[in-house]
PDB file of C-alpha atoms in Angstrom:
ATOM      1  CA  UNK T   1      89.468  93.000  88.558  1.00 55.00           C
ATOM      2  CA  UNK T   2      88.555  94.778  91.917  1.00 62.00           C
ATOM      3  CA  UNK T   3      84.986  92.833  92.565  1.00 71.00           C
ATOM      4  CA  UNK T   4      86.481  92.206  95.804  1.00 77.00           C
ATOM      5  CA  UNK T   5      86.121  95.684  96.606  1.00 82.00           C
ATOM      6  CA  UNK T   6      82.218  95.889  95.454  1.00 86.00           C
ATOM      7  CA  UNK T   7      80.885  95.207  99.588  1.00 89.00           C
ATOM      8  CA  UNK T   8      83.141  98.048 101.136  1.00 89.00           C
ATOM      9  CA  UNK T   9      82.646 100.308  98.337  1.00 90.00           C
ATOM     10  CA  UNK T  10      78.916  99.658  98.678  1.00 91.00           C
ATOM     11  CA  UNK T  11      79.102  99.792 102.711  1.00 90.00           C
ATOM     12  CA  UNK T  12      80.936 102.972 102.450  1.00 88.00           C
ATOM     13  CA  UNK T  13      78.174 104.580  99.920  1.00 88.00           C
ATOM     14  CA  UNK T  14      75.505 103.910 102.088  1.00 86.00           C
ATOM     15  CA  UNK T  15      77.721 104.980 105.031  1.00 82.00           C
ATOM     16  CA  UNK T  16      77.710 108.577 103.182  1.00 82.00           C
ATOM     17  CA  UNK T  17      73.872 108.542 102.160  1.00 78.00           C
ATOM     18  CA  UNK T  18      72.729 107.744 105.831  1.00 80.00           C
ATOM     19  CA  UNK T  19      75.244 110.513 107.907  1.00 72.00           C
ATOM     20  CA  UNK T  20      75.057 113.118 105.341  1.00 68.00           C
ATOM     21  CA  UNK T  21      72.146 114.167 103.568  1.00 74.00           C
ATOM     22  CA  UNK T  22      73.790 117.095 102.295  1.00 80.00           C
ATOM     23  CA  UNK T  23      75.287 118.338  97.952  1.00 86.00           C
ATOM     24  CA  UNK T  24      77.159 115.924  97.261  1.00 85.00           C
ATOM     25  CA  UNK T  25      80.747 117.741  96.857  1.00 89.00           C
ATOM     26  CA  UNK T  26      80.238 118.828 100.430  1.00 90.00           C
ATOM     27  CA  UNK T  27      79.885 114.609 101.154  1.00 86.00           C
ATOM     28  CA  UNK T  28      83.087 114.124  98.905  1.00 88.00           C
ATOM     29  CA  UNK T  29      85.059 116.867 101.115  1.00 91.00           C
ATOM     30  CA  UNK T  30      83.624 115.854 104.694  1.00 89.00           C
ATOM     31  CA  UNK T  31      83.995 111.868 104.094  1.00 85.00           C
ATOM     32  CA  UNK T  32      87.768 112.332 102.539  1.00 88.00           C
ATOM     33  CA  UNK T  33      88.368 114.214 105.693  1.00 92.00           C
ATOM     34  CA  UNK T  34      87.081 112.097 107.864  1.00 89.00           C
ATOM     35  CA  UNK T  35      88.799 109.163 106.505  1.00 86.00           C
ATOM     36  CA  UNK T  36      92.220 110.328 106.487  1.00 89.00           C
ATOM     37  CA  UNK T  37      91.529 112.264 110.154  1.00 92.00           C
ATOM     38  CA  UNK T  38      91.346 108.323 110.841  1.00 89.00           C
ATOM     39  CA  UNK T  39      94.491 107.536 108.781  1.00 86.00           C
ATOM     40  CA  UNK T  40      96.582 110.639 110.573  1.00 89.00           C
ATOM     41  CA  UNK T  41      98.146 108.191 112.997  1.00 88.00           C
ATOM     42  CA  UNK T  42     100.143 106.108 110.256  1.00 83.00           C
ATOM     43  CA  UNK T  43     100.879 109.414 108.912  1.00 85.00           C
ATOM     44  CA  UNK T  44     102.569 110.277 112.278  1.00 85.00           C
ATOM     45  CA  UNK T  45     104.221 107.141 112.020  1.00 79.00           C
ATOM     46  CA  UNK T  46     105.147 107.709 108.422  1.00 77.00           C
ATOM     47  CA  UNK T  47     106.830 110.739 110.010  1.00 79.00           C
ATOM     48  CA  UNK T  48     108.892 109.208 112.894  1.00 77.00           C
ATOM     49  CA  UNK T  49     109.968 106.707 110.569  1.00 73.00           C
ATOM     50  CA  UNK T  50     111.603 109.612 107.742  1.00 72.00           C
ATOM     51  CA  UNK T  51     113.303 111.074 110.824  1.00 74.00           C
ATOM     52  CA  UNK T  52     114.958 107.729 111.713  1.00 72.00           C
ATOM     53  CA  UNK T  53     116.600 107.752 108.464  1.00 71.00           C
ATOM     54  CA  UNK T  54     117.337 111.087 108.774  1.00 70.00           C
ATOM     55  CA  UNK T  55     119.225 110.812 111.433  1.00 72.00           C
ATOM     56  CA  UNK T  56     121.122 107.719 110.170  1.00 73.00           C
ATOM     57  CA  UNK T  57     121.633 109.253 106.827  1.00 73.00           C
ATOM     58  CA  UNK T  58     125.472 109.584 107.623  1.00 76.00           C
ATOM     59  CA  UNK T  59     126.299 106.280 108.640  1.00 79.00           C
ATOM     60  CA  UNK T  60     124.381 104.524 105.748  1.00 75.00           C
ATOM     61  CA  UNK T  61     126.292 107.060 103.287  1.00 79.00           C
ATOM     62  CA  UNK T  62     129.921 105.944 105.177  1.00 81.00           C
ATOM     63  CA  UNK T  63     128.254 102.344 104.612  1.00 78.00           C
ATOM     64  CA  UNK T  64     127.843 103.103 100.873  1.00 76.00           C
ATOM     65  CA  UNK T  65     130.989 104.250 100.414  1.00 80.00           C
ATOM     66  CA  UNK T  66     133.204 101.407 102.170  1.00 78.00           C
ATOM     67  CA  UNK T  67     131.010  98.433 100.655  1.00 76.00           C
ATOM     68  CA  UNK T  68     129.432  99.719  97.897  1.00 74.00           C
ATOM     69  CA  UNK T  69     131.104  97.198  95.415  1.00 78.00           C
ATOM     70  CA  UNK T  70     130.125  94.567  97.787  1.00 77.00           C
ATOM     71  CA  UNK T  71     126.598  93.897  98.082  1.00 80.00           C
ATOM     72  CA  UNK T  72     126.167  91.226 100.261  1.00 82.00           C
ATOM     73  CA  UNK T  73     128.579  92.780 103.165  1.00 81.00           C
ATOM     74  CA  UNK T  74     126.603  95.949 103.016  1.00 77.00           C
ATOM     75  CA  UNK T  75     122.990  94.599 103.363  1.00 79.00           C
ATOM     76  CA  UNK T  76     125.046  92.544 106.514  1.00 82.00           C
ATOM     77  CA  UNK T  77     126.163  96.176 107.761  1.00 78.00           C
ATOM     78  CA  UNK T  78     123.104  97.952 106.973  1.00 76.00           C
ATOM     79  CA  UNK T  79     120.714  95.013 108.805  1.00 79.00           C
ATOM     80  CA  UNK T  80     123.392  95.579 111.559  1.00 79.00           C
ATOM     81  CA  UNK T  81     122.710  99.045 112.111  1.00 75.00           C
ATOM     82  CA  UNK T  82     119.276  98.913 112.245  1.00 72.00           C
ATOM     83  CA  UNK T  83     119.702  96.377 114.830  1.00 73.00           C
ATOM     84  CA  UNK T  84     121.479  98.414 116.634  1.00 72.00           C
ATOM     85  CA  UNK T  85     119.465 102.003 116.535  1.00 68.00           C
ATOM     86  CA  UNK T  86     116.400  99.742 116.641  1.00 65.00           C
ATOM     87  CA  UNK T  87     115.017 101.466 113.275  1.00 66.00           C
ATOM     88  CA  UNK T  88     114.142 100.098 110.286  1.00 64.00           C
ATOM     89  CA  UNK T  89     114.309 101.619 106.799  1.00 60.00           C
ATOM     90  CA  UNK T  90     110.696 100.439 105.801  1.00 63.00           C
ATOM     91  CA  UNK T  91     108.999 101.816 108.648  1.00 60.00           C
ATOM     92  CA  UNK T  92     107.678 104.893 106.875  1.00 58.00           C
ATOM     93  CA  UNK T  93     106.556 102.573 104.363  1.00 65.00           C
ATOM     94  CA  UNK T  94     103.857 100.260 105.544  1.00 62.00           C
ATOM     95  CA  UNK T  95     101.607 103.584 106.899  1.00 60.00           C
ATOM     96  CA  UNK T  96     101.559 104.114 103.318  1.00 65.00           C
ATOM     97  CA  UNK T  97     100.433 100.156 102.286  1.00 74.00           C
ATOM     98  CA  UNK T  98      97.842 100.211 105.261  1.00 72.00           C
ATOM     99  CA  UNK T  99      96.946 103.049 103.256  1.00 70.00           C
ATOM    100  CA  UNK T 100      96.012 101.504 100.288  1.00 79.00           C
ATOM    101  CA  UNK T 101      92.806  99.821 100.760  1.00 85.00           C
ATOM    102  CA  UNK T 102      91.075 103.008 102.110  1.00 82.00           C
ATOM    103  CA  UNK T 103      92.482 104.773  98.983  1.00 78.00           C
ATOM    104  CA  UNK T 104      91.148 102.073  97.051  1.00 85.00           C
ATOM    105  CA  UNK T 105      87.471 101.911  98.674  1.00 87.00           C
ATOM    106  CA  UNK T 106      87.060 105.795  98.525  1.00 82.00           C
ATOM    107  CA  UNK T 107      88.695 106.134  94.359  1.00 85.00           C
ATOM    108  CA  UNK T 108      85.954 103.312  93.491  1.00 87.00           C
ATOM    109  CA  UNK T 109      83.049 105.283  95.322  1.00 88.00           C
ATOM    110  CA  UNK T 110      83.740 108.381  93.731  1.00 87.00           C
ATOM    111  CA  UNK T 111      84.123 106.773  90.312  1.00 87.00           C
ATOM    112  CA  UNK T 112      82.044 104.097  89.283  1.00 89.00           C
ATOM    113  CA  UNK T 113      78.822 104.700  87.592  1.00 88.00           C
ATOM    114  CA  UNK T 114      76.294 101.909  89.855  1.00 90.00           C
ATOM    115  CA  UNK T 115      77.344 100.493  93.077  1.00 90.00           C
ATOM    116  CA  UNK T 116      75.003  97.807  94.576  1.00 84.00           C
ATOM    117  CA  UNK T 117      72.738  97.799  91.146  1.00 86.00           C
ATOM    118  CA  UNK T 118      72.142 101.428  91.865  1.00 86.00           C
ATOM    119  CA  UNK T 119      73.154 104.357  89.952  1.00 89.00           C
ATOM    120  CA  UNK T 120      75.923 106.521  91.600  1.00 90.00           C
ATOM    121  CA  UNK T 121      73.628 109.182  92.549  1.00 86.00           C
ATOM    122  CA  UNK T 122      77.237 111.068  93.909  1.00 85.00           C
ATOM    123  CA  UNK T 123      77.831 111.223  90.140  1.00 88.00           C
ATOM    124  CA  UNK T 124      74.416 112.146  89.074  1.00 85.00           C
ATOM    125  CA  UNK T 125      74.974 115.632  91.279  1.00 87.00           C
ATOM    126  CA  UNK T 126      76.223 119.153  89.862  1.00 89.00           C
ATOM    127  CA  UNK T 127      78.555 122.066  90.829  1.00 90.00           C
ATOM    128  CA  UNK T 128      78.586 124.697  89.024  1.00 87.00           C
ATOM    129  CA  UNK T 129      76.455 123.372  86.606  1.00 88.00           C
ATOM    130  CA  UNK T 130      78.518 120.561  85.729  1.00 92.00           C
ATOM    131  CA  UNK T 131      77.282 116.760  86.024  1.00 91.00           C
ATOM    132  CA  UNK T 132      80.220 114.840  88.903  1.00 90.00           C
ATOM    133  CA  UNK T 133      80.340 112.510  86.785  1.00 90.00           C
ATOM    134  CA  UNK T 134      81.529 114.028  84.192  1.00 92.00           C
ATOM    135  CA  UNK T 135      84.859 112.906  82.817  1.00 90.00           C
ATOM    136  CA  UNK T 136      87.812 114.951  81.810  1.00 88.00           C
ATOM    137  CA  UNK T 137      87.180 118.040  79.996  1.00 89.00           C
ATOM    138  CA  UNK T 138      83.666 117.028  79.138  1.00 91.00           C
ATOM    139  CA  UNK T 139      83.463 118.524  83.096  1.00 89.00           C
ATOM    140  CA  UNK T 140      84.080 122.024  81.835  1.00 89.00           C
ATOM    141  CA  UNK T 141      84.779 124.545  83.168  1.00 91.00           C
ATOM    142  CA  UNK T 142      85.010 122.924  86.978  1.00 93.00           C
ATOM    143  CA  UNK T 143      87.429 120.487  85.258  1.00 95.00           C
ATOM    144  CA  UNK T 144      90.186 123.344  85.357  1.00 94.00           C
ATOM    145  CA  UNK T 145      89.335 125.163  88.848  1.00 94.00           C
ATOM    146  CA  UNK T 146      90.161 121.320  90.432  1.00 95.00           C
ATOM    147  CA  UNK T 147      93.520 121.297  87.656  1.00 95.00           C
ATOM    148  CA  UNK T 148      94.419 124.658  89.111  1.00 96.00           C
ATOM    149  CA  UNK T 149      93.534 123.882  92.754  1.00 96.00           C
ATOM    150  CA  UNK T 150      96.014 120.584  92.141  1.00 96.00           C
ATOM    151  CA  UNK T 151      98.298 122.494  90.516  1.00 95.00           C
ATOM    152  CA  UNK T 152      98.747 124.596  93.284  1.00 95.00           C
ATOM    153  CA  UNK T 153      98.749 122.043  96.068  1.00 94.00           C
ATOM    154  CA  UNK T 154     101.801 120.231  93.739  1.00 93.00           C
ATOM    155  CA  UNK T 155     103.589 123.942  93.656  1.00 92.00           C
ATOM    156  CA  UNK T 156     103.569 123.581  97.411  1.00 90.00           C
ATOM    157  CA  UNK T 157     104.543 119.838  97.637  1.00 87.00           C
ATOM    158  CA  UNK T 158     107.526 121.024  95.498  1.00 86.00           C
ATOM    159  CA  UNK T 159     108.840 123.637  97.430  1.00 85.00           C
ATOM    160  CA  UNK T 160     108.945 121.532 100.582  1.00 78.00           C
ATOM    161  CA  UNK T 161     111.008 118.538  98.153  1.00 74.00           C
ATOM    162  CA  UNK T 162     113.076 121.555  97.880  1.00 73.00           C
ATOM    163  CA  UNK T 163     113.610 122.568 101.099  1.00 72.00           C
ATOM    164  CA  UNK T 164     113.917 119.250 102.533  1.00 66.00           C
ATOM    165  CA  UNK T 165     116.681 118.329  99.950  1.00 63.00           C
ATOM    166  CA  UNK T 166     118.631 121.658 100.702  1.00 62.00           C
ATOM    167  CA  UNK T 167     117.972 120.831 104.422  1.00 57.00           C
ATOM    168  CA  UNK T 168     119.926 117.637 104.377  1.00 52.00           C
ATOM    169  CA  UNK T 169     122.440 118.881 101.340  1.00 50.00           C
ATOM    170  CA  UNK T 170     122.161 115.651  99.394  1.00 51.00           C
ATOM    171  CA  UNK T 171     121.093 115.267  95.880  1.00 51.00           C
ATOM    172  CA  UNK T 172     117.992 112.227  96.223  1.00 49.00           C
ATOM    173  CA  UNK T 173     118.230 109.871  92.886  1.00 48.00           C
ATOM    174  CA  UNK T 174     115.908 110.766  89.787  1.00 49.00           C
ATOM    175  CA  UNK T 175     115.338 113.984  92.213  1.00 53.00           C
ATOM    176  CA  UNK T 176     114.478 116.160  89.001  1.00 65.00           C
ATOM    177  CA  UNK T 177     111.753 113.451  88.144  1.00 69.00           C
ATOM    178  CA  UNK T 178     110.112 113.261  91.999  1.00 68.00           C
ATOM    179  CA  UNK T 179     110.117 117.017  91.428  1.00 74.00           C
ATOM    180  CA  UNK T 180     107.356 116.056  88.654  1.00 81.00           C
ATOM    181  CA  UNK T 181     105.683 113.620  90.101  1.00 83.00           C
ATOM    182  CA  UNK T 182     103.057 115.956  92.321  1.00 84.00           C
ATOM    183  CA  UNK T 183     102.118 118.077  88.964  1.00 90.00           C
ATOM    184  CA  UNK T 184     100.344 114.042  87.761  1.00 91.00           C
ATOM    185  CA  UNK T 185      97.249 114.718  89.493  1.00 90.00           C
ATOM    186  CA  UNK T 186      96.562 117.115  87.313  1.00 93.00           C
ATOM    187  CA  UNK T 187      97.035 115.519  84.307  1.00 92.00           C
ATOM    188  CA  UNK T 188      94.502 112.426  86.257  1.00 91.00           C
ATOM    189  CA  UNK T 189      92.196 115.324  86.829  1.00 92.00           C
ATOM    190  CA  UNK T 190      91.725 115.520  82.547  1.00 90.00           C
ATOM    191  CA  UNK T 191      90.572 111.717  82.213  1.00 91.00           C
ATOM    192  CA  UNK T 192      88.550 110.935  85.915  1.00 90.00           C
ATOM    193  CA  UNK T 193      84.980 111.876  86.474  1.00 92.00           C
ATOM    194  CA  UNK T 194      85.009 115.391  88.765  1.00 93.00           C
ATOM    195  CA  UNK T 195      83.731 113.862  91.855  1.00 91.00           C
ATOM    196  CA  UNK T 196      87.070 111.556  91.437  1.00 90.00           C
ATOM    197  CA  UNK T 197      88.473 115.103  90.680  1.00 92.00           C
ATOM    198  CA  UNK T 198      87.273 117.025  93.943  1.00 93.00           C
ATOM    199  CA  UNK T 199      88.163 113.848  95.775  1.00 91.00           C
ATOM    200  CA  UNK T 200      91.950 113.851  94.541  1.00 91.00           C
ATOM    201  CA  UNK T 201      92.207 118.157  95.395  1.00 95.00           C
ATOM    202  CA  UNK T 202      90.771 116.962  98.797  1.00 94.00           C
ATOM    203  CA  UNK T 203      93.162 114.341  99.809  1.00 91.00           C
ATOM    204  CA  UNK T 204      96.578 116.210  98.595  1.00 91.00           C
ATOM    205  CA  UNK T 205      95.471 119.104 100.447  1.00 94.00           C
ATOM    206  CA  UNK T 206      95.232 117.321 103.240  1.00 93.00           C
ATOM    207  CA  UNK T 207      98.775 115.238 102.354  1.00 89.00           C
ATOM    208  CA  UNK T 208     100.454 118.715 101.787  1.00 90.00           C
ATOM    209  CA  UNK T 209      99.274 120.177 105.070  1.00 91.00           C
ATOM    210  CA  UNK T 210      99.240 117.898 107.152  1.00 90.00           C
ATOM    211  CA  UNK T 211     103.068 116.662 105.945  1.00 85.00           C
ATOM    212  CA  UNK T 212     104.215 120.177 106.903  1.00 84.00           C
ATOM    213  CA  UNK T 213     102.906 120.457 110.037  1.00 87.00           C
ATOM    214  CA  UNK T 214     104.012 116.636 110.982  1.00 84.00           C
ATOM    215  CA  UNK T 215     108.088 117.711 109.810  1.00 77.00           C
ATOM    216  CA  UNK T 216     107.675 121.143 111.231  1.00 73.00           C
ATOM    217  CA  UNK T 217     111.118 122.372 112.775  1.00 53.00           C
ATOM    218  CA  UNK T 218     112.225 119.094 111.284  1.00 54.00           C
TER     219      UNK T 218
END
């Protein structure tokens, strides 16, 4: 389904094997980093484009409640605005789909069992005596010191939904359900192989951090 993937996933293998001849978690860490160092700038746009919306908040919630009933007139007035204020409601979006492929490229390498013909040798490492490529709870016990690290990173990501919503003192839609959404990568952490695992604690870390110091005195 994702052969079209196979030639960056294998370019970005070999990309690991010839900077890094280091253990292999400490190559999962350093190249996540590295990749979304690279990615920071759509993150800053991803930013900029939540405090457009923040600032327009009251106008698009007068909008919603003179044309609600009327569709068509308020997708007119809301198009207007942005016009207007020269934002766009999607902006912090497409960061997020530029995203994707990277996301894609990096899950793959830190998943699949041969890349190029070759056996993932990322997989065939240990930590703590466990095999990387071990899946779920067959990657006991580092299965549950990644669940816990994730867990805690989500406990964080929470509190700063929290704040955020008390910030702007609206109630967002299916808000109790976003408030669960963070806690999934742990439950992803229980079926993926660990080096999948270590690459998932990685990147949230980095989301929740860097996130709070992009909306700082926001």
């Amino acid at each position: 389904m994702f052969g079209f993937l196979d030639v960056p996933v294998a370019g970005a293998y070999h990309l690991i094997h010839w900077l890094t001849p280091l253990p292999a978690v400490v190559v999962i860490v350093g190249f996540t980093l590295s990749v979304r160092l690279l990615l920071h700038p759509f993150a800053r746009a991803a930013a900029r484009g939540e405090r457009a919306r923040a600032v327009l908040m009251p106008e698009i919630k007068a909008l919603h409640t003179e044309h609600g009933r009327d569709r068509e007139r308020l997708a007119a007035e809301m198009t207007k605005l942005q016009q207007e204020t020269g934002t766009s409601m999607f902006v912090g979006c497409l960061p997020m789909l530029a995203q994707l492929p990277f996301f894609m490229v990096m899950y793959r390498v830190f998943t699949t069992a041969t890349i190029g013909g070759e056996p993932n040798s990322l997989l065939d490492a240990t930590l703590f005596g466990t095999p990387l490529g071990a899946h779920g709870l067959a990657g006991s016990p580092l299965v549950f010191v990644i669940a816990a690290g994730l867990a805690v990173v989500a406990w964080f990501s929470v509190r700063w939904q929290d704040r955020q919503r008390e910030a702007a003192a609206a109630e967002v839609p299916g808000g109790k359900l976003l408030r669960l959404l963070p806690y999934g990568t742990v439950l992803v952490t229980l079926v993926v192989p660990q080096a999948a695992g270590i690459y998932l604690l990685t990147t949230t870390a980095w989301s929740a951090a860097e996130r709070a110091w992009l909306r700082r005195g926001a």
